[in-house]
C-alpha atoms as a printed R data frame, in Angstrom:
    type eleno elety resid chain resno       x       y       z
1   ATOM     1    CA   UNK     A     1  31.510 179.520 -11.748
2   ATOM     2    CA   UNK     A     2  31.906 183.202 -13.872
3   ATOM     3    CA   UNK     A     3  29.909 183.646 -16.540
4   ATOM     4    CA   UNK     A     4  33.159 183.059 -18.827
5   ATOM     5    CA   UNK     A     5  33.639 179.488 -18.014
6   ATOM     6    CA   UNK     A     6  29.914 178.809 -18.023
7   ATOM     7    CA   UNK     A     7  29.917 179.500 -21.576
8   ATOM     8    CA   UNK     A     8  33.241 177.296 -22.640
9   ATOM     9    CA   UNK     A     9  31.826 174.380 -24.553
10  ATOM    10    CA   UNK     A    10  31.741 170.988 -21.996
11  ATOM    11    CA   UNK     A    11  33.119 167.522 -23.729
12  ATOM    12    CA   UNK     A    12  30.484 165.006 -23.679
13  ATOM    13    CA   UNK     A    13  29.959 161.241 -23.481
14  ATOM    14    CA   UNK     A    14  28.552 161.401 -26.793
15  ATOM    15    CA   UNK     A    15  31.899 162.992 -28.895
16  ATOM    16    CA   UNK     A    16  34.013 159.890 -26.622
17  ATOM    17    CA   UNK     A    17  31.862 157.496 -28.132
18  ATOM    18    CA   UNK     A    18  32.690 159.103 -31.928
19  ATOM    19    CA   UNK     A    19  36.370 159.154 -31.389
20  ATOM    20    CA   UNK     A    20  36.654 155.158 -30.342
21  ATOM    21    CA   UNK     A    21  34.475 154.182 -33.558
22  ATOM    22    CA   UNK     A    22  36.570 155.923 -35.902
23  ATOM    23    CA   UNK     A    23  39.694 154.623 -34.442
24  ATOM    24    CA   UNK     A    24  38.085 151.109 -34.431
25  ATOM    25    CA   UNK     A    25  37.156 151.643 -38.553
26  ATOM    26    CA   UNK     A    26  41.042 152.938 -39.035
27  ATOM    27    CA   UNK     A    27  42.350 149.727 -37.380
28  ATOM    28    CA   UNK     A    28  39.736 147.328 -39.434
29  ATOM    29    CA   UNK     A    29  40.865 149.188 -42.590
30  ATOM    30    CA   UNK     A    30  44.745 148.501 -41.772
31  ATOM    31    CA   UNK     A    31  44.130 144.778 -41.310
32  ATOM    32    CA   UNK     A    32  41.937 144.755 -44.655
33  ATOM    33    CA   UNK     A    33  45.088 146.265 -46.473
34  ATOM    34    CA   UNK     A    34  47.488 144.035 -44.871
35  ATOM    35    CA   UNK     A    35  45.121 141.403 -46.390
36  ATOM    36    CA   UNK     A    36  45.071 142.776 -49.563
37  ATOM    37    CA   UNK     A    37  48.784 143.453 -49.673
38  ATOM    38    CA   UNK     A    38  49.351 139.657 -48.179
39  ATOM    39    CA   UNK     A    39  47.434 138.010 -50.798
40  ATOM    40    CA   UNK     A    40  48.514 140.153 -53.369
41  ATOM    41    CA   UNK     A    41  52.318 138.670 -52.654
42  ATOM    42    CA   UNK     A    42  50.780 134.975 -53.184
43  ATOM    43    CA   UNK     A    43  49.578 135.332 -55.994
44  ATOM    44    CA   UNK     A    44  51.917 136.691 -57.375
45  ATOM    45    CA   UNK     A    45  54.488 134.479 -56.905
46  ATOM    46    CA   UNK     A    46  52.531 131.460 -57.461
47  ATOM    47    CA   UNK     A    47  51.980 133.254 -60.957
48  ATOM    48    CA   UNK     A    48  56.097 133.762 -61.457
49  ATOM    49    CA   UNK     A    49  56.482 129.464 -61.668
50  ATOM    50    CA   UNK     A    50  57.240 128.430 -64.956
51  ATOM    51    CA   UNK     A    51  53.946 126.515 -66.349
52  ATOM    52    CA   UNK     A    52  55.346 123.743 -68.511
53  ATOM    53    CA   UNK     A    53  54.678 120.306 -67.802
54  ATOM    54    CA   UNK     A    54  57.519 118.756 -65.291
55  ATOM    55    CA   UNK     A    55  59.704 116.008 -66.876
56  ATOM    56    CA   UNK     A    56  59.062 112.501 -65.777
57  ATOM    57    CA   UNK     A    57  62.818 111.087 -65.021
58  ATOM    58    CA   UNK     A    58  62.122 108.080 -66.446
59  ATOM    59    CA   UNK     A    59  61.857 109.254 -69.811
60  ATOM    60    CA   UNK     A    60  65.113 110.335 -70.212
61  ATOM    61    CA   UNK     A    61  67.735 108.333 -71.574
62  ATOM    62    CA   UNK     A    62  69.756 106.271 -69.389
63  ATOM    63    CA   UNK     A    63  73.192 107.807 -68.768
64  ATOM    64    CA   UNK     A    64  76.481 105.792 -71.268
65  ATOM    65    CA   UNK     A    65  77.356 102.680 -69.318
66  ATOM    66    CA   UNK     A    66  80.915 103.533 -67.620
67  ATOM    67    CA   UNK     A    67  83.279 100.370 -67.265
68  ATOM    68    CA   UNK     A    68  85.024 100.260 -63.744
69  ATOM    69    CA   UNK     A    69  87.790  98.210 -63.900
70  ATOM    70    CA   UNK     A    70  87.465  95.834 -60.272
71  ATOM    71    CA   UNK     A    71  90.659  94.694 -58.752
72  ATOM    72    CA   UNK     A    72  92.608  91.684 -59.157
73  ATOM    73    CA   UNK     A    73  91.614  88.919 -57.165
74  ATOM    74    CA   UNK     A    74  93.958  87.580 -55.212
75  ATOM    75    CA   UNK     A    75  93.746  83.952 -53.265
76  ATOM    76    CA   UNK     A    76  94.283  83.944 -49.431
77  ATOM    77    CA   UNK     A    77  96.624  82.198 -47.886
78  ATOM    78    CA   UNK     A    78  96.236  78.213 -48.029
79  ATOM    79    CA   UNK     A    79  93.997  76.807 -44.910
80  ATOM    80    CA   UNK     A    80  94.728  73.625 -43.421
81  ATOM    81    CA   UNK     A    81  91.378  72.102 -42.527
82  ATOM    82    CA   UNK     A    82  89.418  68.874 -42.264
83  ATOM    83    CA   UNK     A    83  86.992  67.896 -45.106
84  ATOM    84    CA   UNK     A    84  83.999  65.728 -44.422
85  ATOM    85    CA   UNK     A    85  82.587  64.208 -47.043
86  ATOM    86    CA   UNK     A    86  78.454  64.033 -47.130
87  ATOM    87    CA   UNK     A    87  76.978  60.483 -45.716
88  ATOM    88    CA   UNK     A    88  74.466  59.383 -48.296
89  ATOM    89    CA   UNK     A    89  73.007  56.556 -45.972
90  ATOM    90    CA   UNK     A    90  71.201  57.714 -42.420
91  ATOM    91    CA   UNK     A    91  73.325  56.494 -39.690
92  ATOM    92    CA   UNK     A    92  71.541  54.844 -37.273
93  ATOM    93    CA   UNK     A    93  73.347  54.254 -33.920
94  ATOM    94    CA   UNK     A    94  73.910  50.842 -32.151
95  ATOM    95    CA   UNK     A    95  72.548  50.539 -29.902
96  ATOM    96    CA   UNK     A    96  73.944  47.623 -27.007
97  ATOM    97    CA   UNK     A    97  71.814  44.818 -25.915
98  ATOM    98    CA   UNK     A    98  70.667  43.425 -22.725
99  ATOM    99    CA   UNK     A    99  69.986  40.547 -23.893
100 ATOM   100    CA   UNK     A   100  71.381  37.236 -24.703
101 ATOM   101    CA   UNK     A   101  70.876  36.355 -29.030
102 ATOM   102    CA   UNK     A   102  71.264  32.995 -30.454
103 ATOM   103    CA   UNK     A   103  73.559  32.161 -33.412
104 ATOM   104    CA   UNK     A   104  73.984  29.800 -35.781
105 ATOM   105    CA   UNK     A   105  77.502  28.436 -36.659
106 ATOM   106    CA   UNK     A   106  78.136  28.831 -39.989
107 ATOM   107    CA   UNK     A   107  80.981  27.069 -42.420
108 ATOM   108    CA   UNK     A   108  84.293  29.312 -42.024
109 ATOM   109    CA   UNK     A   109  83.568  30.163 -37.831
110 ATOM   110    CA   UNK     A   110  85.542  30.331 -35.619
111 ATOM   111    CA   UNK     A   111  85.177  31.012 -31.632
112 ATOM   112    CA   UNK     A   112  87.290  33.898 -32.420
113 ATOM   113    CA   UNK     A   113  85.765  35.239 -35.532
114 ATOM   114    CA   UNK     A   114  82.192  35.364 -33.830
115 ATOM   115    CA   UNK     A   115  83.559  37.149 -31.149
116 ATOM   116    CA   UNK     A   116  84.793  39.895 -33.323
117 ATOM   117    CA   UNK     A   117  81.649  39.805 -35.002
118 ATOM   118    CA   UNK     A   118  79.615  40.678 -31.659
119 ATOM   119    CA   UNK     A   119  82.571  42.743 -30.784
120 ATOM   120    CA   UNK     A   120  83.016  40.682 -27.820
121 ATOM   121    CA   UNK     A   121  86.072  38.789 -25.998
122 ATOM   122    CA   UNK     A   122  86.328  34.879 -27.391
123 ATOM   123    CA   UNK     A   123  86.423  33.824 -23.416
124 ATOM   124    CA   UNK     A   124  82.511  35.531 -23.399
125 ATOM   125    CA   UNK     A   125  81.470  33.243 -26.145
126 ATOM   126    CA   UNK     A   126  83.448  30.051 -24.424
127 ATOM   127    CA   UNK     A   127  81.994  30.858 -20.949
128 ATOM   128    CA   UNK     A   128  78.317  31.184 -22.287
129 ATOM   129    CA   UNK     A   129  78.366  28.003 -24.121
130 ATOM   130    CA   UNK     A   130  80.252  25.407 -21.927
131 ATOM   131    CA   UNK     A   131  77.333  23.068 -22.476
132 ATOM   132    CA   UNK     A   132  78.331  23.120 -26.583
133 ATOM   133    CA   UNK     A   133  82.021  23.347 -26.327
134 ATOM   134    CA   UNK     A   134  83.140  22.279 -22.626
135 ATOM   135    CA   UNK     A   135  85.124  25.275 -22.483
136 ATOM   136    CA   UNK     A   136  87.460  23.622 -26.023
137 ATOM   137    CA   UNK     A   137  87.184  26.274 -29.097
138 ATOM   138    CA   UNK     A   138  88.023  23.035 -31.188
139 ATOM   139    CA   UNK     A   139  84.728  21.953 -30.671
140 ATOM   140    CA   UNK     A   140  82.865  24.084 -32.662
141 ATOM   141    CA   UNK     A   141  81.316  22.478 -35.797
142 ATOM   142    CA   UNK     A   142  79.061  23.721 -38.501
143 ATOM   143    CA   UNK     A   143  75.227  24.056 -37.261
144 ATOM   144    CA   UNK     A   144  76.296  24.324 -33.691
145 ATOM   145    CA   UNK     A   145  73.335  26.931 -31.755
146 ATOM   146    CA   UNK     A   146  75.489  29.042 -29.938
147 ATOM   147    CA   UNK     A   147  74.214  32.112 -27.406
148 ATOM   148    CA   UNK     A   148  75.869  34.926 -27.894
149 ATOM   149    CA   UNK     A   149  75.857  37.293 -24.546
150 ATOM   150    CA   UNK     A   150  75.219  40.477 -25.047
151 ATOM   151    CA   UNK     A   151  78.815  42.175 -23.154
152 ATOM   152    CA   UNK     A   152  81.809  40.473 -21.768
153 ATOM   153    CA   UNK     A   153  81.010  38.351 -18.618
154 ATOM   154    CA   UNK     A   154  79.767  35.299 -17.396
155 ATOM   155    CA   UNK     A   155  76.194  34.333 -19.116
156 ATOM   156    CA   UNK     A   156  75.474  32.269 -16.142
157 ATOM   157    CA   UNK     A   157  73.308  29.469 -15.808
158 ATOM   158    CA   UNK     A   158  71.440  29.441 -11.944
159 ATOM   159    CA   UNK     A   159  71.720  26.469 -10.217
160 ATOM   160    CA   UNK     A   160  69.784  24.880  -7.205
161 ATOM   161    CA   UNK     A   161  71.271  26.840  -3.872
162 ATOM   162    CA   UNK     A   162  73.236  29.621  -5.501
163 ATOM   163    CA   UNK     A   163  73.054  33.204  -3.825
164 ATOM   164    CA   UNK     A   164  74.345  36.530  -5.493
165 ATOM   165    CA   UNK     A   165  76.955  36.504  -3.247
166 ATOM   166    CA   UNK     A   166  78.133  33.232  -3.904
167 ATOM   167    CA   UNK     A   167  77.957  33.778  -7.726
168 ATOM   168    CA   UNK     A   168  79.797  36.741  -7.197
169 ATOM   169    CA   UNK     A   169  82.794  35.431  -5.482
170 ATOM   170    CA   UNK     A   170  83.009  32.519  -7.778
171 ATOM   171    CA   UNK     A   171  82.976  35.024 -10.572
172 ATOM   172    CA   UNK     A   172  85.166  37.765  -8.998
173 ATOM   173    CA   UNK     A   173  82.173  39.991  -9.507
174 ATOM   174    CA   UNK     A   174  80.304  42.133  -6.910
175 ATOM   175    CA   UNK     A   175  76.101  40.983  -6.471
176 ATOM   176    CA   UNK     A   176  75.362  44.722  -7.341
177 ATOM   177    CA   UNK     A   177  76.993  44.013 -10.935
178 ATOM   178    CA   UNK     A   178  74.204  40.949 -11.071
179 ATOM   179    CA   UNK     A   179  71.483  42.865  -9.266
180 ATOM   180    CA   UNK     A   180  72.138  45.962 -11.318
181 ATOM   181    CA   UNK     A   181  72.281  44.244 -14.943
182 ATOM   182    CA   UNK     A   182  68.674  45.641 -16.830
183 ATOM   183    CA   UNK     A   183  68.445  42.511 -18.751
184 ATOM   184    CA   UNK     A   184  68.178  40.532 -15.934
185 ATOM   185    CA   UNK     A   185  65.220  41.876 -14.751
186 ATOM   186    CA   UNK     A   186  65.705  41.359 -11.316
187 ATOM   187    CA   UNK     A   187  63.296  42.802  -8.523
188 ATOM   188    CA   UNK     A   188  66.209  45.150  -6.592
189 ATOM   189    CA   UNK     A   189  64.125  44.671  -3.309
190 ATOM   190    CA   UNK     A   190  63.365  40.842  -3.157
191 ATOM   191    CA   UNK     A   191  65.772  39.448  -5.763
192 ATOM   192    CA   UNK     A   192  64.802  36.007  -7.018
193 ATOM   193    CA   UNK     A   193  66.718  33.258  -9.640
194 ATOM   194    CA   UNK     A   194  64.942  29.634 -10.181
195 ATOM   195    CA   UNK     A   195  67.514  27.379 -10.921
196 ATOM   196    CA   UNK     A   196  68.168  26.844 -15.142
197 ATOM   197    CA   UNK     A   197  67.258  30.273 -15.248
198 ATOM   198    CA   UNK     A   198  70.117  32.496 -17.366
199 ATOM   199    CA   UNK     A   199  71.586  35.761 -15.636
200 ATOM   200    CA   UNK     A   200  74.097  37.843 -17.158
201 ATOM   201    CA   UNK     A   201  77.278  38.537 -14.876
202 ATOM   202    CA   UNK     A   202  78.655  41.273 -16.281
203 ATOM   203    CA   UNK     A   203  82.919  41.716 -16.496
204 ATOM   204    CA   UNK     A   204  82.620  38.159 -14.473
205 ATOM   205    CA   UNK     A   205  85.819  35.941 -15.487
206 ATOM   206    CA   UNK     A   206  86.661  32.712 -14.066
207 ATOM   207    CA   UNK     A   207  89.172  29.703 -15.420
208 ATOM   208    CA   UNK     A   208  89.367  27.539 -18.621
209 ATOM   209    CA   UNK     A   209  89.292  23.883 -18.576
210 ATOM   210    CA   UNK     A   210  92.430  23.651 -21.051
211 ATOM   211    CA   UNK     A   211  91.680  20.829 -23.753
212 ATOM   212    CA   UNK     A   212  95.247  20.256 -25.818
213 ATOM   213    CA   UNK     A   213  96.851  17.430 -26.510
214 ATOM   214    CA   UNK     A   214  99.744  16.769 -24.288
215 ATOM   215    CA   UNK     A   215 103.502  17.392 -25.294
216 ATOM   216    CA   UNK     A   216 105.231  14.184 -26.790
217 ATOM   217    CA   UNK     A   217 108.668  14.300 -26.170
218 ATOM   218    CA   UNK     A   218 111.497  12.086 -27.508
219 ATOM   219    CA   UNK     A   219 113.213   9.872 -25.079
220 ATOM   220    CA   UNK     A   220 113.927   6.190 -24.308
221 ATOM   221    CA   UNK     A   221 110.703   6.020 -22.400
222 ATOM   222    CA   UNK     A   222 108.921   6.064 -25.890
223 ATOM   223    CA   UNK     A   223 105.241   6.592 -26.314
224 ATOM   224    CA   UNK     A   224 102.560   4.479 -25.114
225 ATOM   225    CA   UNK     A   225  99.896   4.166 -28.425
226 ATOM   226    CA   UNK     A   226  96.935   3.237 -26.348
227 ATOM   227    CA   UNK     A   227  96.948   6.906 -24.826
228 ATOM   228    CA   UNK     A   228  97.678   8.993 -27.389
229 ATOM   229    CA   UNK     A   229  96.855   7.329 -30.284
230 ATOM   230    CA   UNK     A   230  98.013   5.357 -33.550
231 ATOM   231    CA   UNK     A   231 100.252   7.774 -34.917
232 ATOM   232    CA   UNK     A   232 102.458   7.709 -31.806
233 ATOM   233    CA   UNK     A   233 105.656   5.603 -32.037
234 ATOM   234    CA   UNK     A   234 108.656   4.711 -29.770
235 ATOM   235    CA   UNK     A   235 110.752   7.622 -30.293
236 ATOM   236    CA   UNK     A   236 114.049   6.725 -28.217
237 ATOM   237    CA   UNK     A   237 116.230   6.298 -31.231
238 ATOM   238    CA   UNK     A   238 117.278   9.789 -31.530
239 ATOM   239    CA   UNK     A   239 116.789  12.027 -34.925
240 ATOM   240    CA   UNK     A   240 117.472  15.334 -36.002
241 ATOM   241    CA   UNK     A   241 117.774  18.626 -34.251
242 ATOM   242    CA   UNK     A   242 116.328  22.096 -34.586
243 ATOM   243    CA   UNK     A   243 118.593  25.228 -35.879
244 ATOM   244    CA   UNK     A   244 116.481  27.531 -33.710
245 ATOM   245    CA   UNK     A   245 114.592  29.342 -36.288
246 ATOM   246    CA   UNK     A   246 111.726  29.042 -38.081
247 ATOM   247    CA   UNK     A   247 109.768  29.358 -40.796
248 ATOM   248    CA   UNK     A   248 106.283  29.705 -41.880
249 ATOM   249    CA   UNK     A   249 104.573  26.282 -41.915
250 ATOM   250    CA   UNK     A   250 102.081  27.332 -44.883
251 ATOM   251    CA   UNK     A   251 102.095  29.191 -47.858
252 ATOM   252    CA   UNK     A   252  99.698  31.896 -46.604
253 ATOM   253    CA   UNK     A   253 101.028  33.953 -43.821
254 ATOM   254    CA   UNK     A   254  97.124  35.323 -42.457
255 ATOM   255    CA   UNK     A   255  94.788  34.038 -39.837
256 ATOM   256    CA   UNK     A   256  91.626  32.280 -40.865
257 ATOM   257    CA   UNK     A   257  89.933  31.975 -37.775
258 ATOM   258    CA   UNK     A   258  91.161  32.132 -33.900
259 ATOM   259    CA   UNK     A   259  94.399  33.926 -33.096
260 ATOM   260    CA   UNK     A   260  95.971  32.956 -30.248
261 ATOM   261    CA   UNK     A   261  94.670  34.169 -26.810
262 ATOM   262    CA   UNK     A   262  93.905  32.190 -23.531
263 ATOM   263    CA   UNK     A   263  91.525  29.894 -24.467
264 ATOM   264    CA   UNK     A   264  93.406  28.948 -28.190
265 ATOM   265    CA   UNK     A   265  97.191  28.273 -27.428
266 ATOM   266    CA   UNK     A   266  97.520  28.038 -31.016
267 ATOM   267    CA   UNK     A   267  96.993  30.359 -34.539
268 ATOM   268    CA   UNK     A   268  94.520  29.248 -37.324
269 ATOM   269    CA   UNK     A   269  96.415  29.879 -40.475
270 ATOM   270    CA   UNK     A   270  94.693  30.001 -43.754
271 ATOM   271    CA   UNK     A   271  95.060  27.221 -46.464
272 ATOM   272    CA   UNK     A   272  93.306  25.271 -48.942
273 ATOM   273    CA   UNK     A   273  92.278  21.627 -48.964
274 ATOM   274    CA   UNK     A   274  95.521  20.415 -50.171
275 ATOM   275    CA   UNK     A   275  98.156  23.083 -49.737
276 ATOM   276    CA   UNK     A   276 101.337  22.067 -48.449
277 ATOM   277    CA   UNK     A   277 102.413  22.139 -44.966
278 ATOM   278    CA   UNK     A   278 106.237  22.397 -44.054
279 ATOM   279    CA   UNK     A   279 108.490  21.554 -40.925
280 ATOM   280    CA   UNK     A   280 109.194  24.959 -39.345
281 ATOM   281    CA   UNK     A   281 112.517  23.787 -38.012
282 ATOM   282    CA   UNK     A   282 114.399  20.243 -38.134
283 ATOM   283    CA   UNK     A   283 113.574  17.736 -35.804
284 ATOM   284    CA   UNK     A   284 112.158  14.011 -35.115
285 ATOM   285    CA   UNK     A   285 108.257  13.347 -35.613
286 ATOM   286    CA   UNK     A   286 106.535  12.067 -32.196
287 ATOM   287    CA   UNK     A   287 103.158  11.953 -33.891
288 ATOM   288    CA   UNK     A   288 101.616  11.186 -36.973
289 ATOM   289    CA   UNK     A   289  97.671  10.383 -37.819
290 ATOM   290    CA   UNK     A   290  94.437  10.841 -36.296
291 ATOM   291    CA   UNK     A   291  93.964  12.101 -32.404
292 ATOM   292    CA   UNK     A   292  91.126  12.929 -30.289
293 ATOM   293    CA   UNK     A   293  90.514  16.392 -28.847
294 ATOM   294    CA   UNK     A   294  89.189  17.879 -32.280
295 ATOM   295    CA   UNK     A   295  92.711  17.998 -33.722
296 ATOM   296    CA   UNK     A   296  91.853  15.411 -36.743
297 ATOM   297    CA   UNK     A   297  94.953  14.339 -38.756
298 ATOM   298    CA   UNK     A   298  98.154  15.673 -36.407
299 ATOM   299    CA   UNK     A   299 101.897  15.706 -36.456
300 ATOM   300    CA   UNK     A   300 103.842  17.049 -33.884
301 ATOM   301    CA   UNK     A   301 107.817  17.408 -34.423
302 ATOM   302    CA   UNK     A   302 110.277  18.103 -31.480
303 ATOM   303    CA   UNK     A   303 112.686  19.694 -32.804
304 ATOM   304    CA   UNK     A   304 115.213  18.874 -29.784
305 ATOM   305    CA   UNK     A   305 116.598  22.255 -27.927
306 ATOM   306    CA   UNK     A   306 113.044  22.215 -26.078
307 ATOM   307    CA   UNK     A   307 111.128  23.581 -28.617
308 ATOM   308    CA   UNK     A   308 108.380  21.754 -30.020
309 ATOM   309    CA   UNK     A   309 105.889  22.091 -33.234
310 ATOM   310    CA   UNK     A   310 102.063  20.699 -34.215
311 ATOM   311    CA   UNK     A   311 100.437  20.591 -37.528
312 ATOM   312    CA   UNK     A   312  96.737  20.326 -37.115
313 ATOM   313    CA   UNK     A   313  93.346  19.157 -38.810
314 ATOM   314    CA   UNK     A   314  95.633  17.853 -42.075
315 ATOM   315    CA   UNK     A   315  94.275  16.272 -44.784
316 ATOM   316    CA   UNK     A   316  96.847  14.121 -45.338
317 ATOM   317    CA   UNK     A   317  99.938  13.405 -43.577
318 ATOM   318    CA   UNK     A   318 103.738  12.984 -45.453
319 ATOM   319    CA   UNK     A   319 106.040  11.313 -42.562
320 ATOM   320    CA   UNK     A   320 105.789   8.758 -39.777
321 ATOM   321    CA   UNK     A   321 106.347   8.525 -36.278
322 ATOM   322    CA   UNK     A   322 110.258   8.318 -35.563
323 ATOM   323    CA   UNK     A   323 111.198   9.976 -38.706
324 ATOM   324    CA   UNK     A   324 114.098  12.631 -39.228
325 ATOM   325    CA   UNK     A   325 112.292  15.723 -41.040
326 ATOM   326    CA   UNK     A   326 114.431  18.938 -41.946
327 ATOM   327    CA   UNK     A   327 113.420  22.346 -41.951
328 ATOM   328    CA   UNK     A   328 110.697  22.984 -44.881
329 ATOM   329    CA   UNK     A   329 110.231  19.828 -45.490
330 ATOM   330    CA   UNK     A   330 106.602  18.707 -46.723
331 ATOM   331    CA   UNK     A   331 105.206  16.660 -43.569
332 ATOM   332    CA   UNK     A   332 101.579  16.814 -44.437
333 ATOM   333    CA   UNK     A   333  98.321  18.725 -46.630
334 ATOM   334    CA   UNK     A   334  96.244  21.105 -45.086
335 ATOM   335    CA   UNK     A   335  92.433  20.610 -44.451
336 ATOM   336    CA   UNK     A   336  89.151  20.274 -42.707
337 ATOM   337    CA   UNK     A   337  89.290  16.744 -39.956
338 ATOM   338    CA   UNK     A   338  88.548  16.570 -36.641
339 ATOM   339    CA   UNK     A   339  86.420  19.681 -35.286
340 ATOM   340    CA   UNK     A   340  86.829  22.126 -37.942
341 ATOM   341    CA   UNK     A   341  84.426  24.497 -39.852
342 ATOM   342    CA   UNK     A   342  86.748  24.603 -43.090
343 ATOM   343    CA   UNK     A   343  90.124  24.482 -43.976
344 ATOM   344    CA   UNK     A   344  92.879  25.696 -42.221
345 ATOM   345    CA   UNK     A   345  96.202  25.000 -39.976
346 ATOM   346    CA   UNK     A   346  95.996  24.697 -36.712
347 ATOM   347    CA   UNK     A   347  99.436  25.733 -35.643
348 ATOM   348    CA   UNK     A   348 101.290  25.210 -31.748
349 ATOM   349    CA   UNK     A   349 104.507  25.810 -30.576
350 ATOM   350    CA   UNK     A   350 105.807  24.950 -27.326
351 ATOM   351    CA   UNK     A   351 109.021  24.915 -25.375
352 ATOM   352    CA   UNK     A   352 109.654  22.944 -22.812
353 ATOM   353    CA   UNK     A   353 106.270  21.940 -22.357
354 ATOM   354    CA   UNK     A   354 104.753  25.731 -22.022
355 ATOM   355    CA   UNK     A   355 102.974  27.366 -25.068
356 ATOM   356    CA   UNK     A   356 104.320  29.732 -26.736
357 ATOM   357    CA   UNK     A   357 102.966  32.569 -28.922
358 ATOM   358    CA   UNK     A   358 103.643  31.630 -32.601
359 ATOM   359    CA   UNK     A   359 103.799  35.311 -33.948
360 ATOM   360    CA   UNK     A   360 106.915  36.049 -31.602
361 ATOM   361    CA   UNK     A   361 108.743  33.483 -33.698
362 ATOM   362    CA   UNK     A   362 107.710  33.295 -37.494
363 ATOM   363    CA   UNK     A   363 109.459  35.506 -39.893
């Protein structure tokens, strides 16, 4: 090294260590103003915001009220629809029985009537009461004890030696029908009926014994009294003879009691004690007064073209046996007699010996 260089002045660590603490002291004073300057701004524009008070909204006064007119209504179309009006009585449901009920006959029954009150066939109260009424719907009288069964069938009374398969067959029934009934408790694996005992045969049908008083023709052979009764006559002497229509043999034209089915060949029309009863067609009277079978008071008329009439459970009769009557003539009052729970006709009609339904013929 020359003596020239050797006496250039050398940098040191020391003046390094000067220049980085002033730079660091420029830099801190930068930030400080950029402070400054920062808050500065703030404040001042926290200071520019007006100072009043703000309004509460709900002080003002409520904006005018503005009427909007709505549009006109107009109805929809007409809707065809069911109304159902509100039941004020709980409904219960009926239930259906299993078991048999007993019933008391009451003034005004009839086998028909009762049936319709149990909502049952009249054959279902005849079956289950053969002991009472030997299968005859005239038999029924006030105070009678009747069971009442509780759906159509057979309520069958067991007897010593039957089998379900015998009581089947006799009642065109199957022995599940039986077996299967709940109300009569049977055990389905060892099924067992003591004799008297009362099963329920369910849809089981079998055949009237028909109780009616037999058809009195006229002819030369007359009528023999000691069979059918005092009011029967010789009748061979001829008489009148039907026109082939009819009328209405009482002055009410509704039923008061049985209507005619299988087991009443007949209608029950309603009457008073007393109310007249007419001829529904010309003929000759056969019969006049009292007879058994729960007819009472009877006349029957045969009219002569095969048709035949009967007037039962009068009061009263008007005509005799062998008598000419003409259509609406008075041949008898209406009433109660023989087996009868009140008042009422008992009307027939026959031809040629076969019954025939009344309603096919009145007016």
């Amino acid at each position: 090294m020359t003596q020239s260089e050797s006496a250039r002045p050398q940098p040191t660590r020391q003046n390094k260590s000067g220049w980085l603490v002033w730079l660091a002291w420029i830099l801190a004073a930068a930030m400080v103003a950029l402070m400054t300057y920062l808050i500065f701004l703030r404040v001042g524009i926290v200071s520019s915001a007006p100072t009043g008070e703000i309004e509460n909204p709900a002080d003002q006064p409520p904006p005018p009220a503005v009427n909007i007119p709505l549009p006109d209504y107009i109805p929809a179309a007409k809707v065809a629809s069911l109304v159902r009006e509100p039941a004020l009585q709980t409904i219960i449901p009926s239930r259906s029985r299993s078991e048999a009920v007993d019933y008391t006959v009451e003034k005004g029954d009839s086998v028909f009537g009762i049936a319709q009150k149990f909502d049952l066939k009249p054959e279902s109260i005849l079956w289950a009461n053969y002991d009472v009424l030997n299968d005859d719907p005239h038999m029924i009288s006030v105070g009678q004890g009747l069971k009442i069964p509780p759906v159509d069938g057979v309520y069958y009374k067991w007897k010593a030696g039957d089998s379900l398969e015998k009581v089947a067959e006799m009642l065109k029934t199957s022995p599940e029908d039986i077996l299967l009934w709940p109300g009569n408790h049977l055990d389905m694996l060892n099924p067992t009926i003591e004799p008297d005992q009362f099963v329920m045969v369910p849809n089981g049908q079998r055949e009237f014994r028909t109780w009616v008083v037999p058809t009195i023709p006229r002819g030369a052979a007359g009528v023999n009294t000691s069979i059918y009764g005092p009011g029967a006559c010789d009748t061979s002497a001829g008489g009148a003879y039907g026109t082939g229509t009819f009328i209405w043999p009482a002055p009410q034209h509704v039923l008061s009691g049985n209507d005619y089915w299988s087991g009443h060949l007949a209608i029950d029309i309603a009457a008073y004690t007393g109310d007249p009863i007419y001829a529904v067609d010309s003929g000759l009277v056969v019969y006049a007064g009292p007879v058994g079978g729960g007819y009472g008071n009877m006349v029957m008329i045969d009219h002569g073209n095969g048709y035949q009439s009967l007037y039962a459970h009068l009061s009263s009769w008007n005509v005799s046996c062998g008598s000419s009557v003409y259509q609406g003539a008075v041949v008898g009052a209406a009433g109660s007699t023989g087996n009868s729970t009140g008042p009422h006709l008992h009307f027939e009609l026959r031809y040629f010996g076969g019954f025939v339904n009344p309603w096919y013929t009145l007016p």
